[in-house]
CSV table of C-alpha atoms and ligand atoms in Angstrom, one decimal:
chain,number,residue,atom,x,y,z
A,1,UNK,CA,1.1,27.4,-2.8
A,2,UNK,CA,0.0,26.1,-6.1
A,3,UNK,CA,-2.6,23.3,-6.0
A,4,UNK,CA,-2.9,20.3,-8.2
A,5,UNK,CA,-5.9,20.2,-10.6
A,6,UNK,CA,-9.2,18.6,-9.3
A,7,UNK,CA,-9.9,15.2,-10.8
A,8,UNK,CA,-13.6,15.6,-11.4
A,9,UNK,CA,-13.8,12.0,-12.7
A,10,UNK,CA,-11.3,12.8,-15.5
A,11,UNK,CA,-7.9,11.4,-14.7
A,12,UNK,CA,-6.2,11.5,-18.0
A,13,UNK,CA,-2.9,13.4,-17.9
A,14,UNK,CA,-3.5,14.6,-14.3
A,15,UNK,CA,-1.1,14.5,-11.4
A,16,UNK,CA,-2.1,12.6,-8.3
A,17,UNK,CA,-0.7,14.6,-5.3
A,18,UNK,CA,-3.5,15.1,-2.8
A,19,UNK,CA,-6.8,13.7,-1.7
A,20,UNK,CA,-8.0,17.3,-1.9
A,21,UNK,CA,-8.1,16.7,-5.7
A,22,UNK,CA,-10.9,14.1,-5.2
A,23,UNK,CA,-14.6,14.2,-5.0
A,24,UNK,CA,-16.7,11.1,-4.1
A,25,UNK,CA,-17.4,10.2,-7.8
A,26,UNK,CA,-13.7,10.3,-8.6
A,27,UNK,CA,-13.0,8.0,-5.7
A,28,UNK,CA,-15.8,5.6,-6.8
A,29,UNK,CA,-14.3,5.6,-10.3
A,30,UNK,CA,-11.0,4.4,-8.9
A,31,UNK,CA,-12.8,1.7,-7.0
A,32,UNK,CA,-14.7,0.6,-10.1
A,33,UNK,CA,-11.5,0.3,-12.2
A,34,UNK,CA,-9.6,-1.3,-9.2
A,35,UNK,CA,-12.2,-4.1,-9.1
A,36,UNK,CA,-11.5,-4.9,-12.7
A,37,UNK,CA,-7.8,-4.8,-12.0
A,38,UNK,CA,-8.3,-7.2,-9.1
A,39,UNK,CA,-9.8,-9.7,-11.6
A,40,UNK,CA,-6.7,-9.4,-13.9
A,41,UNK,CA,-4.3,-9.8,-11.0
A,42,UNK,CA,-6.1,-12.6,-9.2
A,43,UNK,CA,-6.3,-14.7,-12.3
A,44,UNK,CA,-2.6,-13.9,-13.1
A,45,UNK,CA,-3.8,-12.7,-16.6
A,46,UNK,CA,-1.4,-10.6,-18.6
A,47,UNK,CA,-3.0,-7.4,-19.7
A,48,UNK,CA,-1.6,-5.2,-22.5
A,49,UNK,CA,-3.3,-2.0,-21.4
A,50,UNK,CA,0.0,-0.3,-20.7
A,51,UNK,CA,1.9,-2.0,-23.5
A,52,UNK,CA,4.6,0.4,-24.9
A,53,UNK,CA,4.5,2.5,-21.8
A,54,UNK,CA,7.3,3.1,-19.4
A,55,UNK,CA,6.8,4.3,-15.8
A,56,UNK,CA,9.7,5.8,-13.8
A,57,UNK,CA,9.9,5.0,-10.1
A,58,UNK,CA,12.0,7.7,-8.4
A,59,UNK,CA,12.2,7.0,-4.7
A,60,UNK,CA,14.3,9.3,-2.5
A,61,UNK,CA,13.1,7.4,0.6
A,62,UNK,CA,13.0,3.7,1.4
A,63,UNK,CA,9.8,1.8,0.3
A,64,UNK,CA,8.7,-1.8,0.1
A,65,UNK,CA,4.9,-1.8,-0.6
A,66,UNK,CA,4.4,1.4,-2.5
A,67,UNK,CA,7.5,0.7,-4.7
A,68,UNK,CA,6.7,-3.0,-5.1
A,69,UNK,CA,3.1,-2.6,-5.9
A,70,UNK,CA,3.6,0.2,-8.5
A,71,UNK,CA,6.3,-1.8,-10.2
A,72,UNK,CA,4.0,-4.9,-10.2
A,73,UNK,CA,1.0,-2.8,-11.3
A,74,UNK,CA,2.9,-1.5,-14.4
A,75,UNK,CA,4.2,-4.9,-15.3
A,76,UNK,CA,0.8,-6.7,-14.8
A,77,UNK,CA,-0.6,-4.2,-17.3
A,78,UNK,CA,2.1,-4.9,-19.8
A,79,UNK,CA,4.1,-1.7,-19.1
A,80,UNK,CA,7.8,-1.4,-18.1
A,81,UNK,CA,9.6,0.5,-15.4
A,82,UNK,CA,12.7,2.5,-14.9
A,83,UNK,CA,13.7,2.0,-11.2
A,84,UNK,CA,15.7,4.7,-9.4
A,85,UNK,CA,15.8,3.9,-5.8
A,86,UNK,CA,18.0,6.2,-3.7
A,87,UNK,CA,18.8,8.8,-6.5
A,88,UNK,CA,21.0,10.8,-4.2
A,89,UNK,CA,23.5,8.0,-4.4
A,90,UNK,CA,23.0,6.3,-7.7
A,91,UNK,CA,21.9,9.1,-10.1
A,92,UNK,CA,23.3,12.4,-11.2
A,93,UNK,CA,21.8,13.9,-8.1
A,94,UNK,CA,25.0,12.6,-6.4
A,95,UNK,CA,26.9,15.0,-8.8
A,96,UNK,CA,24.8,17.9,-7.7
A,97,UNK,CA,22.1,17.9,-10.4
A,98,UNK,CA,19.1,19.9,-9.4
A,99,UNK,CA,15.7,18.4,-8.9
A,100,UNK,CA,14.0,19.9,-11.9
A,101,UNK,CA,16.7,18.6,-14.3
A,102,UNK,CA,16.4,15.1,-12.8
A,103,UNK,CA,12.6,15.3,-13.4
A,104,UNK,CA,13.0,16.5,-17.0
A,105,UNK,CA,15.5,13.7,-17.6
A,106,UNK,CA,13.1,10.9,-16.6
A,107,UNK,CA,10.2,12.6,-18.2
A,108,UNK,CA,12.0,12.3,-21.5
A,109,UNK,CA,12.2,8.5,-21.1
A,110,UNK,CA,8.8,7.6,-19.7
A,111,UNK,CA,5.0,8.3,-19.8
A,112,UNK,CA,4.5,8.8,-16.0
A,113,UNK,CA,6.6,9.5,-12.9
A,114,UNK,CA,6.0,8.0,-9.5
A,115,UNK,CA,8.0,9.9,-6.9
A,116,UNK,CA,8.6,9.6,-3.1
A,117,UNK,CA,10.5,12.5,-1.4
A,118,UNK,CA,11.2,13.4,2.2
A,119,UNK,CA,10.3,17.1,1.8
A,120,UNK,CA,6.7,18.4,1.7
A,121,UNK,CA,6.1,20.4,-1.4
A,122,UNK,CA,8.6,18.6,-3.6
A,123,UNK,CA,6.0,16.6,-5.4
A,124,UNK,CA,4.3,19.9,-6.5
A,125,UNK,CA,7.7,21.1,-7.8
A,126,UNK,CA,8.0,17.9,-9.8
A,127,UNK,CA,4.5,18.3,-11.2
A,128,UNK,CA,5.4,21.9,-12.2
A,129,UNK,CA,8.6,20.7,-13.9
A,130,UNK,CA,7.0,17.8,-15.8
A,131,UNK,CA,4.4,17.7,-18.5
A,132,UNK,CA,3.6,14.0,-17.9
A,133,UNK,CA,1.6,12.8,-14.9
A,134,UNK,CA,3.4,12.8,-11.6
A,135,UNK,CA,2.0,10.5,-8.9
A,136,UNK,CA,3.0,11.0,-5.3
A,137,UNK,CA,4.3,8.0,-3.5
A,138,UNK,CA,4.7,10.1,-0.3
A,139,UNK,CA,5.6,13.7,0.2
A,140,UNK,CA,7.4,14.1,3.5
A,141,UNK,CA,5.0,14.4,6.3
A,142,UNK,CA,2.4,15.8,3.9
A,143,UNK,CA,0.4,13.3,2.0
A,144,UNK,CA,0.4,9.8,0.6
A,145,UNK,CA,-2.6,9.8,-1.7
A,146,UNK,CA,-2.3,6.4,-3.3
A,147,UNK,CA,-2.1,4.8,0.1
A,148,UNK,CA,-5.3,6.6,1.2
A,149,UNK,CA,-7.1,5.4,-1.9
A,150,UNK,CA,-6.2,1.8,-1.2
A,151,UNK,CA,-7.1,2.3,2.5
A,152,UNK,CA,-10.5,3.7,1.4
A,153,UNK,CA,-11.0,0.9,-1.0
A,154,UNK,CA,-10.3,-1.6,1.8
A,155,UNK,CA,-12.9,0.0,4.0
A,156,UNK,CA,-15.4,0.2,1.2
A,157,UNK,CA,-14.9,-3.5,0.2
A,158,UNK,CA,-15.8,-4.4,3.7
A,159,UNK,CA,-18.7,-2.1,4.5
A,160,UNK,CA,-20.0,-1.1,1.1
A,161,UNK,CA,-20.3,2.5,2.3
A,162,UNK,CA,-18.6,5.3,4.1
A,163,UNK,CA,-21.5,7.3,5.4
A,164,UNK,CA,-22.1,6.9,9.1
A,165,UNK,CA,-18.9,4.9,9.8
A,166,UNK,CA,-16.8,5.3,12.9
A,167,UNK,CA,-13.1,4.8,12.8
A,168,UNK,CA,-10.1,4.9,15.2
A,169,UNK,CA,-6.7,6.1,14.0
A,170,UNK,CA,-3.8,5.5,16.3
A,171,UNK,CA,-0.1,6.2,16.5
A,172,UNK,CA,1.7,9.1,14.8
A,173,UNK,CA,-1.1,11.4,13.7
A,174,UNK,CA,1.2,14.4,13.4
A,175,UNK,CA,3.8,13.0,11.1
A,176,UNK,CA,1.9,10.2,9.4
A,177,UNK,CA,1.3,11.2,5.8
A,178,UNK,CA,-1.0,8.2,5.1
A,179,UNK,CA,-3.2,9.5,7.9
A,180,UNK,CA,-3.3,13.1,6.5
A,181,UNK,CA,-4.5,11.8,3.1
A,182,UNK,CA,-6.9,9.3,4.7
A,183,UNK,CA,-8.7,11.9,6.8
A,184,UNK,CA,-9.0,14.2,3.7
A,185,UNK,CA,-10.6,11.3,1.9
A,186,UNK,CA,-13.0,10.3,4.7
A,187,UNK,CA,-14.0,13.9,5.1
A,188,UNK,CA,-15.8,13.8,1.7
A,189,UNK,CA,-18.4,11.4,3.1
A,190,UNK,CA,-21.3,12.1,5.5
A,191,UNK,CA,-21.5,11.5,9.3
A,192,UNK,CA,-18.1,10.1,9.8
A,193,UNK,CA,-16.7,10.0,13.3
A,194,UNK,CA,-13.0,9.6,13.8
A,195,UNK,CA,-11.3,8.9,17.1
A,196,UNK,CA,-7.6,9.9,17.1
A,197,UNK,CA,-5.4,8.2,19.6
A,198,UNK,CA,-1.9,9.6,19.9
A,199,UNK,CA,0.7,10.5,22.5
A,200,UNK,CA,0.5,14.3,23.1
A,201,UNK,CA,3.6,15.2,21.0
A,202,UNK,CA,2.2,13.2,18.0
A,203,UNK,CA,-1.3,14.7,18.0
A,204,UNK,CA,-2.7,16.2,14.8
A,205,UNK,CA,-1.3,19.6,14.0
A,206,UNK,CA,-3.8,22.3,15.3
A,207,UNK,CA,-4.2,24.0,12.0
A,208,UNK,CA,-4.9,20.6,10.3
A,209,UNK,CA,-7.4,19.8,13.1
A,210,UNK,CA,-9.2,23.0,12.4
A,211,UNK,CA,-9.1,22.5,8.7
A,212,UNK,CA,-10.5,19.0,8.9
A,213,UNK,CA,-13.2,19.8,11.4
A,214,UNK,CA,-14.5,22.6,9.1
A,215,UNK,CA,-15.0,19.9,6.4
A,216,UNK,CA,-17.7,18.4,8.6
A,217,UNK,CA,-15.9,15.3,9.8
A,218,UNK,CA,-16.3,14.7,13.6
A,219,UNK,CA,-12.9,14.3,15.2
A,220,UNK,CA,-12.6,13.1,18.8
A,221,UNK,CA,-9.0,13.1,20.2
A,222,UNK,CA,-8.4,10.6,22.9
A,223,UNK,CA,-5.3,10.0,25.1
A,224,UNK,CA,-5.7,6.4,26.3
A,225,UNK,CA,-6.8,3.0,25.1
A,226,UNK,CA,-9.6,3.1,27.7
A,227,UNK,CA,-11.4,5.7,25.6
A,228,UNK,CA,-11.5,3.6,22.5
A,229,UNK,CA,-15.2,3.3,21.4
A,230,UNK,CA,-16.4,-0.2,21.2
A,231,UNK,CA,-18.4,0.4,18.0
A,232,UNK,CA,-15.6,1.4,15.7
A,233,UNK,CA,-15.9,-0.1,12.2
A,234,UNK,CA,-12.2,0.1,11.5
A,235,UNK,CA,-9.0,0.6,13.5
A,236,UNK,CA,-6.1,2.2,11.5
A,237,UNK,CA,-2.8,1.7,13.4
A,238,UNK,CA,0.4,3.5,12.4
A,239,UNK,CA,4.1,3.5,13.2
A,240,UNK,CA,5.8,6.4,15.0
A,241,UNK,CA,7.7,8.1,12.1
A,242,UNK,CA,11.2,7.8,13.7
A,243,UNK,CA,12.9,9.5,10.7
A,244,UNK,CA,10.8,12.7,11.3
A,245,UNK,CA,11.7,13.0,14.9
A,246,UNK,CA,15.1,14.8,15.3
A,247,UNK,CA,15.8,13.9,19.0
A,248,UNK,CA,16.4,10.2,19.7
A,249,UNK,CA,15.2,10.4,23.3
A,250,UNK,CA,12.0,12.0,22.1
A,251,UNK,CA,11.4,9.0,19.9
A,252,UNK,CA,12.1,6.6,22.8
A,253,UNK,CA,9.5,8.4,24.9
A,254,UNK,CA,6.7,8.1,22.3
A,255,UNK,CA,7.5,4.9,20.4
A,256,UNK,CA,5.0,2.1,20.9
A,257,UNK,CA,2.8,4.1,23.3
A,258,UNK,CA,-0.2,2.1,22.0
A,259,UNK,CA,0.1,-1.5,21.0
A,260,UNK,CA,-2.6,-3.7,19.6
A,261,UNK,CA,-2.7,-7.0,21.4
A,262,UNK,CA,-5.3,-9.8,21.5
A,263,UNK,CA,-6.4,-8.4,24.9
A,264,UNK,CA,-7.0,-4.9,23.5
A,265,UNK,CA,-9.0,-6.2,20.6
A,266,UNK,CA,-11.0,-8.4,22.9
A,267,UNK,CA,-11.8,-5.5,25.2
A,268,UNK,CA,-12.5,-2.8,22.7
A,269,UNK,CA,-12.9,-4.3,19.2
A,270,UNK,CA,-16.3,-5.0,17.7
A,271,UNK,CA,-16.8,-8.4,16.0
A,272,UNK,CA,-17.4,-6.9,12.6
A,273,UNK,CA,-14.5,-4.3,12.5
A,274,UNK,CA,-11.3,-4.5,10.5
A,275,UNK,CA,-7.8,-3.8,11.7
A,276,UNK,CA,-5.7,-1.9,9.2
A,277,UNK,CA,-2.1,-0.6,9.1
A,278,UNK,CA,-0.3,1.0,6.1
A,279,UNK,CA,2.9,-0.9,7.2
A,280,UNK,CA,5.7,-1.2,8.0
A,281,UNK,CA,4.9,-2.0,11.6
A,282,UNK,CA,7.7,-1.9,14.2
A,283,UNK,CA,6.1,-3.4,17.2
A,284,UNK,CA,2.8,-1.5,17.4
A,285,UNK,CA,0.7,-4.5,16.4
A,286,UNK,CA,1.6,-7.7,18.3
A,287,UNK,CA,2.2,-10.7,15.9
A,288,UNK,CA,-0.4,-12.6,17.9
A,289,UNK,CA,-3.0,-10.5,16.3
A,290,UNK,CA,-2.0,-11.4,12.7
A,291,UNK,CA,-4.3,-14.5,12.5
A,292,UNK,CA,-7.4,-12.7,13.8
A,293,UNK,CA,-9.9,-12.7,11.0
A,294,UNK,CA,-10.3,-8.9,11.5
A,295,UNK,CA,-6.6,-8.2,10.7
A,296,UNK,CA,-6.4,-7.1,7.1
A,297,UNK,CA,-3.0,-5.4,7.0
A,298,UNK,CA,-1.0,-8.4,5.8
A,299,UNK,CA,-3.8,-9.7,3.6
A,300,UNK,CA,-6.4,-7.7,1.6
A,301,UNK,CA,-5.1,-4.2,2.4
A,302,UNK,CA,-1.7,-4.9,0.9
A,303,UNK,CA,-3.0,-6.6,-2.2
A,304,UNK,CA,-5.5,-3.8,-2.7
A,305,UNK,CA,-2.6,-1.5,-3.0
A,306,UNK,CA,-1.6,-3.2,-6.3
A,307,UNK,CA,-5.2,-3.1,-7.7
A,308,UNK,CA,-5.7,0.5,-6.8
A,309,UNK,CA,-2.3,1.5,-8.3
A,310,UNK,CA,-3.1,-0.5,-11.5
A,311,UNK,CA,-6.3,1.5,-11.7
A,312,UNK,CA,-4.6,4.8,-11.2
A,313,UNK,CA,-1.9,4.1,-13.9
A,314,UNK,CA,-4.6,3.0,-16.4
A,315,UNK,CA,-6.6,6.1,-15.6
A,316,UNK,CA,-3.9,8.8,-15.7
A,317,UNK,CA,-2.5,7.3,-18.9
A,318,UNK,CA,-6.0,7.6,-20.4
A,319,UNK,CA,-6.4,3.8,-21.0
A,320,UNK,CA,-9.7,3.5,-19.1
B,401,NCD,C1,4.0,4.5,4.8
B,401,NCD,C2,4.8,5.7,4.3
B,401,NCD,O1,5.8,5.6,3.6
B,401,NCD,O2,4.3,6.8,4.6
B,401,NCD,N1,4.4,3.3,4.2
B,401,NCD,C3,3.6,3.0,3.1
B,401,NCD,O3,3.8,3.5,2.0
B,401,NCD,N2,2.7,2.0,3.2
B,401,NCD,C4,3.9,4.4,6.2
B,401,NCD,C5,5.1,4.4,7.1
B,401,NCD,O4,6.2,4.5,6.6
B,401,NCD,O5,5.0,4.4,8.3
């Protein structure tokens, strides 16, 4: 399968489809620009960096945060957006138009495309069809690169480093695209240990396990909360991806196998850790945990999404 171009610190005109495109310097560049973007957003300053630019948001799957933060990101930088949520119903896709034609259509009206699609590989097809940058907002169970960049940014803002960190990722490791991108990103750094906690049917795919392990990241798969290490720097909880599980009774068996409660945090969480979640959560983090100072999912993590997406838009459009 064709692969997107490596970034190598030069974002202009590039597609953003996978964390495999990144090296540590390119990630640091995103962080550097995101910090500037945070200043613009926090002070509600209007920037004209993207003035005259139009971004198309083409979402074949539901979205709140990725959609909302890209829309806000473009507008905070003075750009505008064409919003196509649910194209299979509201666009010519409903009349049978093929994917490539839909891509070429919105390419003629805008400077970049942000696309979410349920099928792995479709984002690469979009990138092949388009001459403007295509940014993945989620590619089936494949990857969700912009989410991983904001997750990495959130970890970096807290610890100031990645090397030597220990993390716990829990939930749907098999189908969770945010996890697939996050592990790829973390693998670029040294001495990372990742504990993966999942019910057996939702464990990491064996070929991905082998691929990631070869990159040098230490992966330890665990099957119960009792095995959670007490020294983890971050916990990254995820939702069981119901829409990827065909059999309803299979979903019922695995949903909410692991729930973060005050008691769990008390027993296994370190004082200095952060608790993350890409959201939406559907019961796997108890609301009683929301006010814990270690919980960042409803606070910094979500806002960081907007800063990082502002940075990515500015970079791929060659404005920074
Ligand atoms: C995630 C997604 O769509 O992959 N949401 C998001 O973008 N933050 C996670 C999920 O849906 O579980």
